[in-house]
Amino acid sequence: MAELSANLETLRGIGSRRAQSFRRMGLATPGDLLTWFPRRYEDRRNVKAIADLTDGESVCVRGFAAAPPTVTRVRDGLDLLQVPVADESGVLRVTFFNQLWMKNALSPGTEYVLYGKVERNLFGCSMSNPVAERADRQSETGRIWPVYALSAGVSQRMLCHGVREALRACAATLPEYLPDEIRRDYGLCPVDYAYRNIHFPESDEALAAARRRLAFEELFLLTVGLRGFRTRRESATADIFRDVDMSPFYDALPFTLTGAQRRCIAEALSDMGSGVPMNRLCQGDVGSGKTMVAAACAYYCIRNNKQAVLMAPTELLARQHYEGLSALLSPLGVRVALLTGSVSAKDKRGIRQRAAAQELDFLIGTHALISGGVEFGSLGLVVTDEQHRFGVAQRGALAAKGHSPHVLVMSATPIPRTLAMTLYGDLDVSFLDELPPGRRKILTYAVSGDYRPRVYAFLEKQMSEGRQIYIVCPMVQEGGDDRKAVTEYASELRRVFPARRILSVHGRMRPKDKEAVMSAFASGDGDMLISTTVIEVGIDVPNASVMVVENAERFGLSQLHQLRGRVGRGRFQSYCILISDSRGDETRQRLRVMVTTSDGFRVAEEDLRIRGPGDFFGERQHGLPPLKIANLCTDGQLLREAQSAAEAVSPERYPETARRAAEMVSQGGTA
Ligand code: ADP
Ligand code: MG
């Protein structure tokens, strides 16, 4: 009996070459194959008479070869095998490409079942490359059949075979994470039945039962895992922060806080006074002023004689936070420092010493805060910015540096309210749903490539007024090399704007070089910045007034909204120009949403509506583990059931379940 986590080579019929192909698509063990759930299914149960076939349908036909097959060599490397198949009602022309072995398989006088897509025209019916089996030995027809997502070098046939073998070898050893009582109470099938039927369903009912069980399991484990964080927090005690006079902080601000900022700050301050560690998500659209909420919390914490730390996803963002916040807080007597990867070893040592001795009040930095061996004399508050970049586990790692410190996470990923509550089951949520006054609406235009000369003229005008411009062109291919796209575009623009300083960044650059270019741009040493999506996060250049997005149809709406949020941060009227030559209805609808809406939450809702939840959550930008089968948008009812089931179990009684849940939750995050 093979192990779930063994090498694929332990499965029958999988040699080292095939295993290598599977590994390239991330499938390394029988367990991986079993959780590679079908993308969809084909119903191969329907048998139709040839006379009744309609064009375009996928269906089975039962019949005999009406004549011996003929073979034609069309050209080198392309052989056609043709055979007429007849039933009582008519004849079907069947063609196989490059499958000469079928010649012997289709012997006259034997009854076959063929499944495939029908082409019907004036000259009759035909099928290309159908699945063909002897009628007395059906295994892939006459049933519901899985269709898997594939990648290069792996065919449907190989995957089906691999999954079958994995089931044969391992189905009996699958761990059952759902306690019996829960399976009974919620009517859920056993684990081996679920895996067999999600791949090779015996019936519609069996498939529905399998899916229900597996999605329930996933949501149940997610809930248990997140709750693990929550209980640890609730059973922990934190120092009760006493009320402090916040007026020096408020008086130092160059503006009055918005109502939403005041509300979020009040919610956070009340958490920190409660004696239970705060674990709060502050969610606000780009530009809503989240930094000031963090600053107020830090000030409150520091006046309570505790240290605060703020972690940002990039060096540049950390530096911007540091510059802004130390200018604000240092005059109030707060000792602020910056810790990032590029701080010299000597300075790092100094910072570590001062942090440990509590000679520092507020430490701002990047990941280096977690990895750099920093200890705090008395850590009271942990803030992470742009939280979707960090997983639950990373948040935890930073919090572990204190004795149950308060945690505030800030996110600009606009998730509709109801979903956020569910998604961040371990967090309380504050919504920063108001922009500071006096913001001018960013004017958004969707145009086709024909407009490029006019766009260029407009850019030139903006630059001559001293403004800066972002240009974003998409990755040619997901995870691919964007250097070519970026450099070619940059040289074209250098021809068009010979007098302008044109900067570019791409994914192949070292992070340090990337940061250097971006901070040059931020300090005004460039008129245009060309990139793929590296500027998506948090960069603040108030002088930038135009965001141009090429091939805008390739971006998700929420992503476009994030990009647009890079401009309109200063006092200048700002513009977002979306260029797309795609004529599709969906593209037009989506870009229309961008043109008419500036509210990030509405954009997110529209995104969900148009693209569907699969794609929305597929972007994995929520710091949650990727779900393989459950769908947070459409499985609302199941989620509620899984949550109430999770309430009922105590982790001590089911250590394996608790372990698996914790493991699953720790996979979240993309940073
Ligand atoms: P976010 O992080 O939510 O995208 P920031 O905190 O960077 O937004 O704030 C965006 C800009 O708005 C900053 O330049 C900030 O100084 C300014 N700002 C924040 N709060 C206010 C306010 N109440 N009134 C005016 N400007 C504000
Ligand atoms: Mg921010």
XYZ file of C-alpha atoms and ligand atoms in Angstrom, residues 255-258 261 285-291 436 439 540 569, ligand 1:
43
model
C -5.165 68.378 9.047
C -8.267 67.326 10.956
C -9.011 63.637 10.955
C -12.013 62.370 9.042
C -10.418 57.888 11.018
C -9.543 52.309 0.254
C -6.290 53.689 -1.111
C -5.800 57.208 0.173
C -8.293 56.899 3.003
C -5.575 57.742 5.530
C -4.785 54.446 7.223
C -1.318 55.609 8.229
C -10.192 62.988 3.431
C -9.790 65.083 -2.758
C 3.289 57.701 -2.417
C -2.369 61.785 -3.768
P -3.663 54.956 2.741
O -2.500 54.330 3.445
O -4.968 54.643 3.417
O -3.715 54.670 1.288
P -2.375 57.373 3.547
O -2.375 57.123 5.002
O -1.110 57.174 2.809
O -3.519 56.536 2.857
O -2.929 58.840 3.290
C -3.004 59.372 2.002
C -2.724 60.863 2.032
O -3.778 61.540 2.684
C -1.463 61.189 2.780
O -0.759 62.157 2.044
C -1.972 61.733 4.109
O -1.096 62.662 4.654
C -3.278 62.384 3.726
N -4.291 62.402 4.789
C -4.537 61.414 5.692
N -5.554 61.762 6.510
C -5.973 62.987 6.110
C -6.990 63.876 6.554
N -7.802 63.577 7.580
N -7.123 65.048 5.899
C -6.332 65.354 4.864
N -5.354 64.568 4.393
C -5.159 63.393 5.005
